[in-house]
């Protein structure tokens, strides 16, 4: 705006055009992303994805923030035993169905069946490690296979950015998706990667991803990237939105998933 005012004061049409044209182009490309989300359609499921942090000091408050969104499904990562009762208590009224495997969980307004652990543990991880689950939500729109996953974080070391464990975990999840016979499929999780990262090609090559947007989720104090993802097969993922900050170092994200 200061540049536009200066251009007008100088009565320079060329300078004004140089300022206005990029603004118009930006508004055309991204302006719609700032509008409120439309109401869910008849083939839509609303989902929330959140890494709640294993050092979250207010799990009950976090759960209330998530429940207020009125989603059909809520996926959580970094669930620790001491915080789990708070999530179960606060989410129970609106989400009577839930499953937890290791440190990941799913809360649902609809019955869940066939829940099992999905082994996405890299071979180089020696300690007990369970960060993947698969379940089937029996929704009014039919059965939907839902995966919740938390891929390993990358590490910055002497050799550069270490992503081998994350990439291996993504490959294991991709193989599990190949074997999935229930459709549609929704994948929710902290993938420790943006959708443009080639390390998660085993997922993005198999699944639909969301429309572009500003829904950065990490770090919560100054979000720079979205590493919390919503993906789907035989369904379309709409615009992803960030939700208010909780006690986590991630922001929650939400999206509508339209079943084909």
CSV table of N, CA, C and O in Angstrom, one decimal, residues 3-73:
chain,number,residue,atom,x,y,z
A,3,UNK,N,3.7,1.7,-1.4
A,3,UNK,CA,4.2,1.9,-2.8
A,3,UNK,C,3.1,2.4,-3.7
A,3,UNK,O,3.3,3.2,-4.6
A,4,UNK,N,1.8,1.9,-3.5
A,4,UNK,CA,0.7,2.4,-4.3
A,4,UNK,C,0.5,3.8,-4.1
A,4,UNK,O,0.2,4.6,-5.0
A,5,UNK,N,0.5,4.3,-2.8
A,5,UNK,CA,0.3,5.7,-2.5
A,5,UNK,C,1.3,6.5,-3.1
A,5,UNK,O,1.1,7.6,-3.6
A,6,UNK,N,2.6,6.1,-3.1
A,6,UNK,CA,3.7,6.8,-3.7
A,6,UNK,C,3.5,7.0,-5.2
A,6,UNK,O,3.7,8.0,-5.8
A,7,UNK,N,3.0,5.9,-5.8
A,7,UNK,CA,2.8,5.9,-7.3
A,7,UNK,C,1.7,6.9,-7.6
A,7,UNK,O,1.8,7.6,-8.6
A,8,UNK,N,0.7,7.0,-6.8
A,8,UNK,CA,-0.4,7.9,-7.0
A,8,UNK,C,0.0,9.3,-6.8
A,8,UNK,O,-0.4,10.2,-7.6
A,9,UNK,N,0.8,9.6,-5.8
A,9,UNK,CA,1.3,10.9,-5.5
A,9,UNK,C,2.2,11.4,-6.7
A,9,UNK,O,2.1,12.6,-7.1
A,10,UNK,N,2.9,10.5,-7.3
A,10,UNK,CA,3.8,10.9,-8.4
A,10,UNK,C,3.0,10.8,-9.8
A,10,UNK,O,3.5,11.2,-10.8
A,11,UNK,N,1.7,10.4,-9.7
A,11,UNK,CA,0.9,10.3,-10.9
A,11,UNK,C,1.6,9.4,-11.9
A,11,UNK,O,1.6,9.8,-13.1
A,12,UNK,N,2.2,8.3,-11.5
A,12,UNK,CA,2.9,7.5,-12.4
A,12,UNK,C,2.0,6.2,-12.7
A,12,UNK,O,1.9,5.4,-11.9
A,13,UNK,N,1.5,6.2,-13.9
A,13,UNK,CA,0.6,5.1,-14.3
A,13,UNK,C,1.4,3.8,-14.3
A,13,UNK,O,1.0,2.7,-13.9
A,14,UNK,N,2.7,3.9,-14.8
A,14,UNK,CA,3.5,2.7,-14.9
A,14,UNK,C,3.8,2.1,-13.5
A,14,UNK,O,3.8,0.9,-13.3
A,15,UNK,N,4.2,3.0,-12.6
A,15,UNK,CA,4.5,2.6,-11.2
A,15,UNK,C,3.3,2.0,-10.6
A,15,UNK,O,3.3,1.0,-9.9
A,16,UNK,N,2.1,2.6,-10.8
A,16,UNK,CA,0.9,2.1,-10.2
A,16,UNK,C,0.5,0.7,-10.7
A,16,UNK,O,0.1,-0.2,-10.0
A,17,UNK,N,0.7,0.5,-12.0
A,17,UNK,CA,0.5,-0.8,-12.6
A,17,UNK,C,1.4,-1.8,-12.1
A,17,UNK,O,1.0,-3.0,-11.9
A,18,UNK,N,2.7,-1.4,-11.9
A,18,UNK,CA,3.7,-2.4,-11.4
A,18,UNK,C,3.3,-2.9,-10.0
A,18,UNK,O,3.6,-4.0,-9.6
A,19,UNK,N,2.6,-2.0,-9.2
A,19,UNK,CA,2.2,-2.4,-7.9
A,19,UNK,C,0.8,-3.2,-7.9
A,19,UNK,O,0.7,-4.2,-7.2
A,20,UNK,N,-0.1,-2.7,-8.7
A,20,UNK,CA,-1.5,-3.3,-8.7
A,20,UNK,C,-1.5,-4.6,-9.3
A,20,UNK,O,-2.2,-5.5,-8.8
A,21,UNK,N,-0.8,-4.8,-10.4
A,21,UNK,CA,-0.9,-6.1,-11.1
A,21,UNK,C,-0.5,-7.3,-10.3
A,21,UNK,O,-1.2,-8.3,-10.3
A,22,UNK,N,0.6,-7.3,-9.5
A,22,UNK,CA,0.9,-8.4,-8.6
A,22,UNK,C,-0.2,-8.6,-7.6
A,22,UNK,O,-0.5,-9.8,-7.2
A,23,UNK,N,-0.8,-7.5,-7.1
A,23,UNK,CA,-1.8,-7.7,-6.1
A,23,UNK,C,-3.0,-8.4,-6.7
A,23,UNK,O,-3.6,-9.3,-6.1
A,24,UNK,N,-3.4,-8.0,-7.9
A,24,UNK,CA,-4.5,-8.6,-8.6
A,24,UNK,C,-4.3,-10.1,-8.9
A,24,UNK,O,-5.1,-10.9,-8.7
A,25,UNK,N,-3.0,-10.4,-9.3
A,25,UNK,CA,-2.7,-11.8,-9.6
A,25,UNK,C,-2.7,-12.6,-8.3
A,25,UNK,O,-3.2,-13.7,-8.3
A,26,UNK,N,-2.2,-12.0,-7.2
A,26,UNK,CA,-2.3,-12.8,-5.9
A,26,UNK,C,-3.7,-13.0,-5.5
A,26,UNK,O,-4.1,-14.1,-5.0
A,27,UNK,N,-4.6,-11.9,-5.6
A,27,UNK,CA,-6.0,-12.1,-5.2
A,27,UNK,C,-6.7,-13.1,-6.0
A,27,UNK,O,-7.5,-13.9,-5.5
A,28,UNK,N,-6.4,-13.2,-7.3
A,28,UNK,CA,-7.0,-14.2,-8.2
A,28,UNK,C,-6.6,-15.6,-7.8
A,28,UNK,O,-7.4,-16.5,-7.8
A,29,UNK,N,-5.3,-15.8,-7.5
A,29,UNK,CA,-4.8,-17.1,-7.2
A,29,UNK,C,-5.2,-17.6,-5.8
A,29,UNK,O,-5.5,-18.7,-5.5
A,30,UNK,N,-5.1,-16.6,-4.8
A,30,UNK,CA,-5.3,-17.0,-3.4
A,30,UNK,C,-6.4,-16.4,-2.6
A,30,UNK,O,-6.7,-16.8,-1.5
A,31,UNK,N,-7.0,-15.4,-3.2
A,31,UNK,CA,-8.0,-14.6,-2.4
A,31,UNK,C,-9.2,-15.5,-1.9
A,31,UNK,O,-9.7,-15.3,-0.8
A,32,UNK,N,-9.6,-16.5,-2.7
A,32,UNK,CA,-10.7,-17.4,-2.3
A,32,UNK,C,-10.3,-18.2,-1.0
A,32,UNK,O,-11.2,-18.6,-0.3
A,33,UNK,N,-9.0,-18.4,-0.8
A,33,UNK,CA,-8.6,-19.1,0.4
A,33,UNK,C,-8.9,-18.4,1.7
A,33,UNK,O,-8.9,-19.0,2.7
A,34,UNK,N,-9.1,-17.1,1.6
A,34,UNK,CA,-9.3,-16.3,2.8
A,34,UNK,C,-10.8,-16.3,3.2
A,34,UNK,O,-11.2,-15.8,4.2
A,35,UNK,N,-11.7,-16.8,2.3
A,35,UNK,CA,-13.1,-16.8,2.5
A,35,UNK,C,-13.5,-17.9,3.5
A,35,UNK,O,-12.8,-18.9,3.6
A,36,UNK,N,-14.6,-17.7,4.3
A,36,UNK,CA,-15.0,-18.8,5.2
A,36,UNK,C,-15.3,-20.1,4.4
A,36,UNK,O,-15.7,-20.0,3.3
A,37,UNK,N,-15.1,-21.2,5.1
A,37,UNK,CA,-15.4,-22.5,4.4
A,37,UNK,C,-16.9,-22.6,4.2
A,37,UNK,O,-17.7,-22.2,5.1
A,38,UNK,N,-17.3,-23.2,3.1
A,38,UNK,CA,-18.7,-23.5,2.9
A,38,UNK,C,-19.2,-24.7,3.8
A,38,UNK,O,-18.4,-25.4,4.3
A,39,UNK,N,-20.5,-24.8,3.9
A,39,UNK,CA,-21.0,-25.9,4.7
A,39,UNK,C,-20.7,-27.2,4.0
A,39,UNK,O,-20.7,-27.3,2.8
A,40,UNK,N,-20.6,-28.3,4.8
A,40,UNK,CA,-20.3,-29.6,4.2
A,40,UNK,C,-21.4,-30.0,3.2
A,40,UNK,O,-22.6,-29.7,3.5
A,41,UNK,N,-21.1,-30.7,2.1
A,41,UNK,CA,-22.1,-31.1,1.2
A,41,UNK,C,-22.5,-32.6,1.6
A,41,UNK,O,-22.0,-33.2,2.5
A,42,UNK,N,-23.4,-33.1,0.8
A,42,UNK,CA,-24.0,-34.4,1.1
A,42,UNK,C,-23.0,-35.6,1.0
A,42,UNK,O,-23.3,-36.7,1.6
A,43,UNK,N,-21.9,-35.4,0.3
A,43,UNK,CA,-20.9,-36.5,0.2
A,43,UNK,C,-19.6,-36.1,1.0
A,43,UNK,O,-18.6,-36.7,0.7
A,44,UNK,N,-19.7,-35.2,1.9
A,44,UNK,CA,-18.5,-34.7,2.6
A,44,UNK,C,-18.4,-35.3,4.0
A,44,UNK,O,-19.4,-35.5,4.7
A,45,UNK,N,-17.1,-35.6,4.3
A,45,UNK,CA,-16.8,-35.9,5.7
A,45,UNK,C,-15.8,-34.8,6.2
A,45,UNK,O,-14.9,-34.5,5.4
A,46,UNK,N,-16.0,-34.3,7.3
A,46,UNK,CA,-15.1,-33.2,7.9
A,46,UNK,C,-14.1,-33.9,8.8
A,46,UNK,O,-14.5,-34.7,9.7
A,47,UNK,N,-12.8,-33.7,8.6
A,47,UNK,CA,-11.8,-34.4,9.4
A,47,UNK,C,-10.9,-33.3,10.0
A,47,UNK,O,-10.7,-32.2,9.5
A,48,UNK,N,-10.3,-33.7,11.2
A,48,UNK,CA,-9.3,-32.9,11.9
A,48,UNK,C,-8.1,-33.7,12.1
A,48,UNK,O,-8.2,-34.9,12.5
A,49,UNK,N,-6.9,-33.1,11.9
A,49,UNK,CA,-5.6,-33.8,12.1
A,49,UNK,C,-4.8,-32.9,13.0
A,49,UNK,O,-4.7,-31.7,12.8
A,50,UNK,N,-4.2,-33.6,14.1
A,50,UNK,CA,-3.4,-32.8,15.0
A,50,UNK,C,-2.4,-33.7,15.7
A,50,UNK,O,-2.7,-34.7,16.3
A,51,UNK,N,-1.1,-33.3,15.7
A,51,UNK,CA,-0.1,-33.8,16.5
A,51,UNK,C,-0.2,-33.0,17.8
A,51,UNK,O,0.1,-31.8,17.9
A,52,UNK,N,-0.7,-33.7,18.9
A,52,UNK,CA,-1.0,-32.9,20.1
A,52,UNK,C,0.2,-32.6,21.0
A,52,UNK,O,0.1,-31.9,22.0
A,53,UNK,N,1.4,-33.3,20.7
A,53,UNK,CA,2.6,-33.1,21.4
A,53,UNK,C,2.6,-33.9,22.7
A,53,UNK,O,1.7,-33.9,23.5
A,54,UNK,N,3.7,-34.6,22.9
A,54,UNK,CA,3.8,-35.5,24.1
A,54,UNK,C,4.2,-34.7,25.3
A,54,UNK,O,4.2,-35.3,26.4
A,55,UNK,N,4.4,-33.4,25.2
A,55,UNK,CA,4.7,-32.6,26.4
A,55,UNK,C,3.6,-31.5,26.5
A,55,UNK,O,3.8,-30.4,27.1
A,56,UNK,N,2.4,-31.7,25.9
A,56,UNK,CA,1.3,-30.8,26.0
A,56,UNK,C,0.9,-30.6,27.4
A,56,UNK,O,0.5,-31.6,28.1
A,57,UNK,N,0.9,-29.4,27.9
A,57,UNK,CA,0.5,-29.2,29.3
A,57,UNK,C,-1.0,-29.1,29.5
A,57,UNK,O,-1.5,-29.0,30.7
A,58,UNK,N,-1.8,-29.0,28.5
A,58,UNK,CA,-3.2,-28.8,28.6
A,58,UNK,C,-4.0,-29.7,27.6
A,58,UNK,O,-4.6,-29.3,26.7
A,59,UNK,N,-3.9,-31.1,27.8
A,59,UNK,CA,-4.6,-32.0,26.9
A,59,UNK,C,-6.1,-31.8,26.9
A,59,UNK,O,-6.7,-31.9,25.9
A,60,UNK,N,-6.7,-31.5,28.1
A,60,UNK,CA,-8.1,-31.3,28.1
A,60,UNK,C,-8.5,-30.1,27.3
A,60,UNK,O,-9.5,-30.1,26.5
A,61,UNK,N,-7.8,-29.0,27.4
A,61,UNK,CA,-8.1,-27.8,26.6
A,61,UNK,C,-7.9,-28.0,25.1
A,61,UNK,O,-8.7,-27.6,24.3
A,62,UNK,N,-6.9,-28.8,24.8
A,62,UNK,CA,-6.6,-29.2,23.4
A,62,UNK,C,-7.8,-30.0,22.9
A,62,UNK,O,-8.3,-29.7,21.8
A,63,UNK,N,-8.3,-30.9,23.6
A,63,UNK,CA,-9.4,-31.8,23.2
A,63,UNK,C,-10.7,-30.9,23.0
A,63,UNK,O,-11.4,-31.1,22.0
A,64,UNK,N,-10.9,-30.0,23.9
A,64,UNK,CA,-12.1,-29.1,23.7
A,64,UNK,C,-12.0,-28.3,22.5
A,64,UNK,O,-13.0,-28.1,21.8
A,65,UNK,N,-10.8,-27.7,22.2
A,65,UNK,CA,-10.7,-27.0,20.9
A,65,UNK,C,-11.0,-27.8,19.7
A,65,UNK,O,-11.6,-27.4,18.8
A,66,UNK,N,-10.5,-29.1,19.7
A,66,UNK,CA,-10.7,-29.9,18.6
A,66,UNK,C,-12.2,-30.3,18.5
A,66,UNK,O,-12.8,-30.4,17.4
A,67,UNK,N,-12.8,-30.7,19.6
A,67,UNK,CA,-14.2,-31.1,19.6
A,67,UNK,C,-15.1,-30.0,19.1
A,67,UNK,O,-16.2,-30.3,18.5
A,68,UNK,N,-14.8,-28.7,19.3
A,68,UNK,CA,-15.6,-27.6,18.9
A,68,UNK,C,-15.7,-27.5,17.4
A,68,UNK,O,-16.6,-26.8,16.9
A,69,UNK,N,-14.9,-28.2,16.7
A,69,UNK,CA,-14.9,-28.1,15.2
A,69,UNK,C,-16.1,-28.9,14.6
A,69,UNK,O,-16.5,-28.7,13.5
A,70,UNK,N,-16.6,-29.8,15.4
A,70,UNK,CA,-17.8,-30.6,14.9
A,70,UNK,C,-17.4,-31.5,13.8
A,70,UNK,O,-18.3,-31.9,12.9
A,71,UNK,N,-16.2,-32.0,13.7
A,71,UNK,CA,-15.7,-32.9,12.6
A,71,UNK,C,-16.3,-34.3,12.8
A,71,UNK,O,-16.8,-34.7,13.9
A,72,UNK,N,-16.3,-35.1,11.7
A,72,UNK,CA,-16.7,-36.5,11.8
A,72,UNK,C,-15.6,-37.3,12.4
A,72,UNK,O,-15.8,-38.3,13.1
A,73,UNK,N,-14.3,-37.0,12.0
A,73,UNK,CA,-13.2,-37.8,12.5
A,73,UNK,C,-12.1,-36.8,13.0
A,73,UNK,O,-11.8,-35.8,12.4
